[in-house]
Structure formats: structure tokens, C-alpha cells
CSV table of C-alpha atoms in Angstrom, one decimal:
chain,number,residue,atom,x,y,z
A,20,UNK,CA,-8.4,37.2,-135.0
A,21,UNK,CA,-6.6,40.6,-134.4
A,22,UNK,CA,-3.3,41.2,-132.9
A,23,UNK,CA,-5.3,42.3,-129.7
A,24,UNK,CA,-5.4,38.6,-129.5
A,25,UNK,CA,-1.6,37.9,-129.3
A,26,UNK,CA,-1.3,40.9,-128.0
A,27,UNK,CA,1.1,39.2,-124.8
A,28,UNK,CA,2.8,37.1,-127.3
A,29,UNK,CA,3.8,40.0,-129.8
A,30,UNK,CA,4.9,42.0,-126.9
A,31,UNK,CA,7.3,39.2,-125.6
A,32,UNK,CA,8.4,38.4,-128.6
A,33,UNK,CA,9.6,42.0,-129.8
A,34,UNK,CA,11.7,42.3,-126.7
A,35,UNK,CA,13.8,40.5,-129.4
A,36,UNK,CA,13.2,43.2,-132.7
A,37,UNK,CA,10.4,44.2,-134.4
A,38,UNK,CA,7.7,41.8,-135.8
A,39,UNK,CA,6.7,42.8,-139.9
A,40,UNK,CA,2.9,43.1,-140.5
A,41,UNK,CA,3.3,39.5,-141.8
A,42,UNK,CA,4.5,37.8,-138.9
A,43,UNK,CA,1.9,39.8,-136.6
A,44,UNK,CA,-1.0,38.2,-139.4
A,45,UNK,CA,0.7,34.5,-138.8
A,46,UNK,CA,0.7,34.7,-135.0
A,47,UNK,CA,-2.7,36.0,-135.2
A,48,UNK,CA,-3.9,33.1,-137.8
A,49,UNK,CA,-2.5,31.0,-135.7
A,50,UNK,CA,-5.1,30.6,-133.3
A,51,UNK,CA,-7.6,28.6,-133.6
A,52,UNK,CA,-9.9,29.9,-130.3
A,53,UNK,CA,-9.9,31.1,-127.0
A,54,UNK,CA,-11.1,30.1,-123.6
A,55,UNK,CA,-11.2,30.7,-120.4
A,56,UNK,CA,-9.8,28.1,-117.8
A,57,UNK,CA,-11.4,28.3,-114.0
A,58,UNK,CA,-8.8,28.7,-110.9
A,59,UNK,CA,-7.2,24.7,-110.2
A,60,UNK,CA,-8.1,23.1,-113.2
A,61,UNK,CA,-5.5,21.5,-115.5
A,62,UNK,CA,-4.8,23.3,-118.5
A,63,UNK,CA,-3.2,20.3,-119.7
A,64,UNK,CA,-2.4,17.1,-117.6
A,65,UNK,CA,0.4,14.6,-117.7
A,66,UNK,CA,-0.1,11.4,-119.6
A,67,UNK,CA,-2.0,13.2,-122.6
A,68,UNK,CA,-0.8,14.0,-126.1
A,69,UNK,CA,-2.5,17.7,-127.0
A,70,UNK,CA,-3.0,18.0,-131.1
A,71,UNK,CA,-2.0,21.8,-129.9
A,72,UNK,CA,0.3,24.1,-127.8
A,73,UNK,CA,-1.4,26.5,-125.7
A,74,UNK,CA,-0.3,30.1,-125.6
A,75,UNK,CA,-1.2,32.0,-121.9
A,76,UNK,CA,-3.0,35.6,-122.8
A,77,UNK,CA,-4.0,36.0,-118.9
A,78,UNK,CA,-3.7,35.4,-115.3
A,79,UNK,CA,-0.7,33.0,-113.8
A,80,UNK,CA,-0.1,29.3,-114.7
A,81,UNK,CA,2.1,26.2,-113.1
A,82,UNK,CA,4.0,23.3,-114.5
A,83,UNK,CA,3.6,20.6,-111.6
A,84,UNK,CA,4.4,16.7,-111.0
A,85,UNK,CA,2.6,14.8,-108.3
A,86,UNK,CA,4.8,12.6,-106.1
A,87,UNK,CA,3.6,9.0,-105.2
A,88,UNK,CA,2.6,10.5,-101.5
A,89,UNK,CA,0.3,13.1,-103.4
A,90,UNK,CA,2.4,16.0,-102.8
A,91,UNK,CA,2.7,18.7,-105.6
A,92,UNK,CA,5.4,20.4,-107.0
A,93,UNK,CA,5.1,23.1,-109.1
A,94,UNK,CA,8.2,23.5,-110.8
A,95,UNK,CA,8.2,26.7,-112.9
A,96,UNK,CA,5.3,29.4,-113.1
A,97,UNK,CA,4.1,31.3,-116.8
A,98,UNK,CA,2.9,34.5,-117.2
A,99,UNK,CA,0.7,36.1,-120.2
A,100,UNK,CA,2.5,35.4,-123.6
A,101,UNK,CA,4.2,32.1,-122.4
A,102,UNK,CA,3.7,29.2,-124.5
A,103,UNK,CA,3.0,26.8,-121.3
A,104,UNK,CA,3.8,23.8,-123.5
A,105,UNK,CA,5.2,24.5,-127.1
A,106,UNK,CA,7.4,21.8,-126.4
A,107,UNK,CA,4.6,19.0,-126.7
A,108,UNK,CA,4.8,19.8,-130.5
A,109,UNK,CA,7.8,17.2,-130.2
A,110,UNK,CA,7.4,16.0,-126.8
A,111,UNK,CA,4.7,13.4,-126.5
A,112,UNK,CA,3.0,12.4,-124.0
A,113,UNK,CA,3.4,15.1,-121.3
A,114,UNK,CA,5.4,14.0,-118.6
A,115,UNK,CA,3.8,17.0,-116.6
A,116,UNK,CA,0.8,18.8,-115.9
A,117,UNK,CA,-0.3,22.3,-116.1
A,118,UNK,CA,-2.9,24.1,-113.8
A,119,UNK,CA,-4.1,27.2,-114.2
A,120,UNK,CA,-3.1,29.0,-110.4
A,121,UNK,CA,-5.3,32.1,-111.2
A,122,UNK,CA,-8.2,32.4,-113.9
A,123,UNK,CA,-6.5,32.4,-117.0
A,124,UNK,CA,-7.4,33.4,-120.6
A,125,UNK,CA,-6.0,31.2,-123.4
A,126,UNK,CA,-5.6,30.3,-126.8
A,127,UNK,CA,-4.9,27.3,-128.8
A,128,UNK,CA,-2.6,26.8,-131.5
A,129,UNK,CA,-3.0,23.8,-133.6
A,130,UNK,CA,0.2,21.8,-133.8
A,131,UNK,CA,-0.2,21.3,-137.9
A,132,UNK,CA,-0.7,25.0,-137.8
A,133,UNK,CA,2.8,25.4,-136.2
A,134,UNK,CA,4.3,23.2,-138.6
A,135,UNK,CA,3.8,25.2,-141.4
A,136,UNK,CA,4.9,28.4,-139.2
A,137,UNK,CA,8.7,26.2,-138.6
A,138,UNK,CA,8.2,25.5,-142.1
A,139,UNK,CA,7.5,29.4,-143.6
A,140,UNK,CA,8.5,31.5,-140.9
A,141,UNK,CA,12.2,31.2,-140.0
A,142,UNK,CA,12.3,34.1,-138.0
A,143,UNK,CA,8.9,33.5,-135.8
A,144,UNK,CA,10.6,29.5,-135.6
A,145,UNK,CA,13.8,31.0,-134.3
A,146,UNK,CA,12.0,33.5,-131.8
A,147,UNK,CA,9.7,30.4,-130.8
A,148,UNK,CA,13.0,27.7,-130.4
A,149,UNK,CA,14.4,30.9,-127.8
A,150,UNK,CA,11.8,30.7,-125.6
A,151,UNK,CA,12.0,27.0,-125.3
A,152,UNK,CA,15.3,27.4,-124.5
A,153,UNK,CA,14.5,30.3,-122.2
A,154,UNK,CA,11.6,27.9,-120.4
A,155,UNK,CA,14.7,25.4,-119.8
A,156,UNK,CA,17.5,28.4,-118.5
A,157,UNK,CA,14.6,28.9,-116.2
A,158,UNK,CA,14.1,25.2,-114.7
A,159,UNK,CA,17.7,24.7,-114.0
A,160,UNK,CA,18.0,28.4,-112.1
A,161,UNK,CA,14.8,26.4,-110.2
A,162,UNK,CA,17.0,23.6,-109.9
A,163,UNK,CA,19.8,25.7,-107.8
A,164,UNK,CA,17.2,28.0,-106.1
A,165,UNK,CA,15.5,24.6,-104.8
A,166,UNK,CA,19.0,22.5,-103.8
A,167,UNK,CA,21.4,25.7,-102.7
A,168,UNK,CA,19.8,28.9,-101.7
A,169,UNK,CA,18.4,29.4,-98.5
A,170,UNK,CA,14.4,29.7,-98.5
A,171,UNK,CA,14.6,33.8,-98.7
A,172,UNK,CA,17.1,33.8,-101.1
A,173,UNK,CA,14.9,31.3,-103.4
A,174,UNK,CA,11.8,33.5,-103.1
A,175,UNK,CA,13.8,36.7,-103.7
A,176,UNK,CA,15.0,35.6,-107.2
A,177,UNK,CA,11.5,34.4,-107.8
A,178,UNK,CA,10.6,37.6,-107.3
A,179,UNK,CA,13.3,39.0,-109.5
A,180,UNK,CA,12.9,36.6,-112.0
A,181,UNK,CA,8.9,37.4,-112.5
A,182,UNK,CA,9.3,41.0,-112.0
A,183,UNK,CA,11.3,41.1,-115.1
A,184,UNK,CA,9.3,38.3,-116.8
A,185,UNK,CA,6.1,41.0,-116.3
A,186,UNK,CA,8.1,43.6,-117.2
A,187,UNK,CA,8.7,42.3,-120.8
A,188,UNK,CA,5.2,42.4,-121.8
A,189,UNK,CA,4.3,45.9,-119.9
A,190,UNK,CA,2.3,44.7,-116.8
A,191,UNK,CA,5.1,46.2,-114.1
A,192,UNK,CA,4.9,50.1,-113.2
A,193,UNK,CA,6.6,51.9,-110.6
A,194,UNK,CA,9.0,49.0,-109.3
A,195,UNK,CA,5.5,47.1,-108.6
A,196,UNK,CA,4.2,44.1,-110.4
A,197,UNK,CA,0.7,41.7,-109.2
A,198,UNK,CA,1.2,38.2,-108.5
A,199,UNK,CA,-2.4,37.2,-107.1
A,200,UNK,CA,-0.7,33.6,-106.1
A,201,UNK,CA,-1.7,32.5,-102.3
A,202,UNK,CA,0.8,31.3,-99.8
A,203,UNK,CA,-0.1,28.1,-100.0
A,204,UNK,CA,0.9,28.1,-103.9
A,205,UNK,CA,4.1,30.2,-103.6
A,206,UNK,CA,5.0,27.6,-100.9
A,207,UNK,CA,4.4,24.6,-103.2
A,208,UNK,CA,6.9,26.1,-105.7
A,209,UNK,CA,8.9,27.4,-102.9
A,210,UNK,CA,8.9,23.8,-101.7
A,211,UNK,CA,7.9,24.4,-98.0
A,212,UNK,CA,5.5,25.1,-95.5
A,213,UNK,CA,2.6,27.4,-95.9
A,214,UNK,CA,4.5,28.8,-92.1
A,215,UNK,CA,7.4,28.6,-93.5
A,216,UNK,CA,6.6,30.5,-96.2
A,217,UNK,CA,5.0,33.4,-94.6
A,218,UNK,CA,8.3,33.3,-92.3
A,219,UNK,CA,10.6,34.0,-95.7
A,220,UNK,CA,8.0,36.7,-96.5
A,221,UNK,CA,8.3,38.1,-93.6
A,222,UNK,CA,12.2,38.3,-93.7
A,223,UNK,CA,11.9,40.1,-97.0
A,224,UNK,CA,10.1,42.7,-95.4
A,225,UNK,CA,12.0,43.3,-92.5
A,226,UNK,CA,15.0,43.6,-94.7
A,227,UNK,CA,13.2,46.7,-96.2
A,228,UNK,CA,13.4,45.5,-99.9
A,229,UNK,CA,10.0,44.7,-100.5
A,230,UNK,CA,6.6,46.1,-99.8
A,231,UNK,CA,3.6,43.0,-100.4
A,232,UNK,CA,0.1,44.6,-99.9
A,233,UNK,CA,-1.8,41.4,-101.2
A,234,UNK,CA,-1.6,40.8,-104.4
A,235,UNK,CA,0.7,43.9,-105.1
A,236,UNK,CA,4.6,43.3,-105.0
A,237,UNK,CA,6.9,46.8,-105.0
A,238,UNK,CA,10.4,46.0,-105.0
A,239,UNK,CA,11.8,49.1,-102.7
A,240,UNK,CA,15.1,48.2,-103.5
A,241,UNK,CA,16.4,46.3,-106.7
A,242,UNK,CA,19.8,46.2,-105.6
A,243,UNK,CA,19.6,44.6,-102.6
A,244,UNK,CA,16.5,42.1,-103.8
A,245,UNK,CA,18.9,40.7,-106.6
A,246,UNK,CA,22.0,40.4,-103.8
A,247,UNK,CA,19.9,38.6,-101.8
A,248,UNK,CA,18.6,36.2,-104.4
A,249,UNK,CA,21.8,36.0,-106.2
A,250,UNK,CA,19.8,37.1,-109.5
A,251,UNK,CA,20.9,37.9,-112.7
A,252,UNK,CA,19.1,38.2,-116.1
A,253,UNK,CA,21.5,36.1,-117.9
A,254,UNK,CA,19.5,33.4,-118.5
A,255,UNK,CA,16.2,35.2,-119.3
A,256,UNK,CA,18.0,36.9,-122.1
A,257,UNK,CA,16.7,40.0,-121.6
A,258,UNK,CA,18.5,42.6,-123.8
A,259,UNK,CA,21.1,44.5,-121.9
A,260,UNK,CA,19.6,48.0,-122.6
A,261,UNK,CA,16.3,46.3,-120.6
A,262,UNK,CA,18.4,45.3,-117.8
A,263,UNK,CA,18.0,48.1,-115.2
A,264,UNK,CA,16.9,48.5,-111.6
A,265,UNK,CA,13.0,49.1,-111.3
């Protein structure tokens, strides 16, 4: 494997500092292939024990639950270089699944393979143990966009949130970002209606603070979006010098 491989990865993770030649080699050991995984299919599914983690090189993925009625929830989104499940190294059996929301390209990473990376590499296991913490900041600001902001509020720190999320591993230009998701997915992690949802989009627009030309998003106006949404990087623990309107 080459860095092109990893290439997502390496450029999330040296948001953080520069990675030595050796730790670029490890991450790109690491995998052990890659695959491609069609649009609604689970990537992983809840109930199973994977022998790896799976790291996200391409296209959009979901964490979801299905309730008892057969509703689905997806409760946090991943972008390229997101572990979508480094936590099952501990965590056994998933109490979740993943689905893949968009085409997605993807690598797997033996978990005896990222033993011996927590065992050798305390840098890489530190940068690893942040993002898991990162992927649980990110539930909980879920949590409160789901149980206290209004439905346009809730979609415009989404919006925030993955603009910056994109912008950590260079796939944002201009103040504009793709997010090829359907309304009918950004109103299952929106948690309402497909109407609904297009009504909150809507309201975005006429407030002037986004344009959305299919599966283009350009934020017009940074200041605003983040007011609205009550965003701040905080808990995405984004450097401070990377912190700066679009």
C-alpha cells in the first residue's frame, strides 16, 4: 500500500502535527484491503463482532439504530478519513449499524494489527484515542441539536459541523463543500419529515446564508450560519489557527 491509500486519514490526522515517514509506513501497513461498498448497504451491522475497524477513504457514511416500529435514526454521519467504528476494537458486539449513504470506498484494518500500532506507536494511539473521543463530542452536540434547537437551527450546525469536518482533509473550496445526501436521509438524521425537511431548507435560504444547488452546499455567510446554529468548533478540536470563516 502507499500513502495515496490513507491518504484521508493522514490528512485528518495531521490537522494535529506532522506525521514522521514511519508513522505514514504504519498507517499504510495497516491495511489489509480495500473495497467498495454500494449506496444502502451496511458497512457493518449491529449484533456483529468485526475482527477489524473500518477506515472511510470515500463518499458519506451513517451510524443508525432501528426502532421497534422500523423507523431509522441515523445518529451521526462520517466523512473520508473517519474510522466509522474504531471503537469495536473494545466494544463488542455493535450495538449499532453503519450504512454506507453514498458509494463509499473503504479499507480494513485488522484489529490484531491495531494492537500492535497501541502497543508501538504512542503517538498514532494518542491521535487514534482523540478521534474516538472527537466521534463522542460529536454525539452529544447531536444529542442537544435533536432535544433543544429548533429544526433550522439543528440543520445549520450540521452544516457547520461538516463543512469544517470536509475542510480538515481539503475537500471544501470557496466557502462550498458536496454533501450528495437526499432529503429523505438528511431528514432521518434531522429526525423529521422529508416536508419538513425541505421547509428548514428552504428557511436557510431565504435567510440568505446558504446557496444549495444539489449536491453543492456554499455557505454565503459563516457568521450568520454559526448564529443560527449556535455552532462552535470546540468540540471538534480543530486548532484555533483553522478556525476561521469560509
Amino acid at each position: 500500500m502507499t500513502s495515496n491509500t490513507v491518504r484521508p486519514l493522514i490528512a485528518k490526522l495531521e490537522n494535529y502535527g506532522p506525521l514522521s515517514a514511519e508513522e505514514r509506513q504504519v498507517l499504510d501497513a495497516a491495511v489489509s484491503g480495500v473495497r467498495e461498498i454500494a449506496t444502502g448497504a451496511d458497512m457493518v451491522s449491529e449484533g456483529s463482532s468485526p475482527d477489524h475497524s473500518t477506515l472511510l477513504l470515500g463518499g458519506f457514511a451513517g451510524r443508525y439504530n432501528i426502532t421497534r416500529e422500523g423507523a431509522r435514526q441515523i445518529t451521526s454521519l462520517h466523512v473520508p478519513g473517519d474510522f466509522v467504528d474504531l471503537h469495536c476494537y473494545l466494544m463488542k458486539p455493535m450495538d449499532h449499524s453503519i450504512v454506507a449513504l453514498t458509494t463509499c470506498k473503504v479499507a480494513m484494518v485488522p484489529h490484531d494489527v491495531l494492537g500492535v500500532i497501541f502497543d508501538t506507536q504512542p503517538r498514532l494511539s494518542r491521535l487514534f484515542w482523540l478521534n474516538t473521543l472527537i466521534d463522542g463530542a460529536t454525539h452529544r452536540r447531536w444529542s442537544i441539536g435533536l432535544g433543544s434547537l429548533l429544526a433550522h437551527q439543528h440543520l445549520a450546525h450540521l452544516i457547520c459541523e461538516l463543512y469544517r469536518r470536509m475542510e480538515q482533509i481539503g475537500r471544501t473550496e470557496d466557502g462550498s463543500f458536496h454533501m450528495p445526501l437526499t432529503q429523505l436521509l438528511l431528514s432521518e438524521c434531522l429526525a423529521l419529515s422529508p416536508v419538513h425537511t425541505n421547509r428548514v431548507v428552504k428557511m436557510l435560504r431565504g435567510e440568505q446564508v446558504i446557496r444549495w444547488e444539489r449536491d453543492l452546499i456554499t455557505i454565503t455567510d459563516w457568521d450568520r450560519l454559526a448564529d443560527i446554529g449556535e455552532f462552535e468548533a470546540t468540540y471538534l478540536r480543530i486548532p484555533p489557527a483553522e478556525v476561521a470563516a469560509p
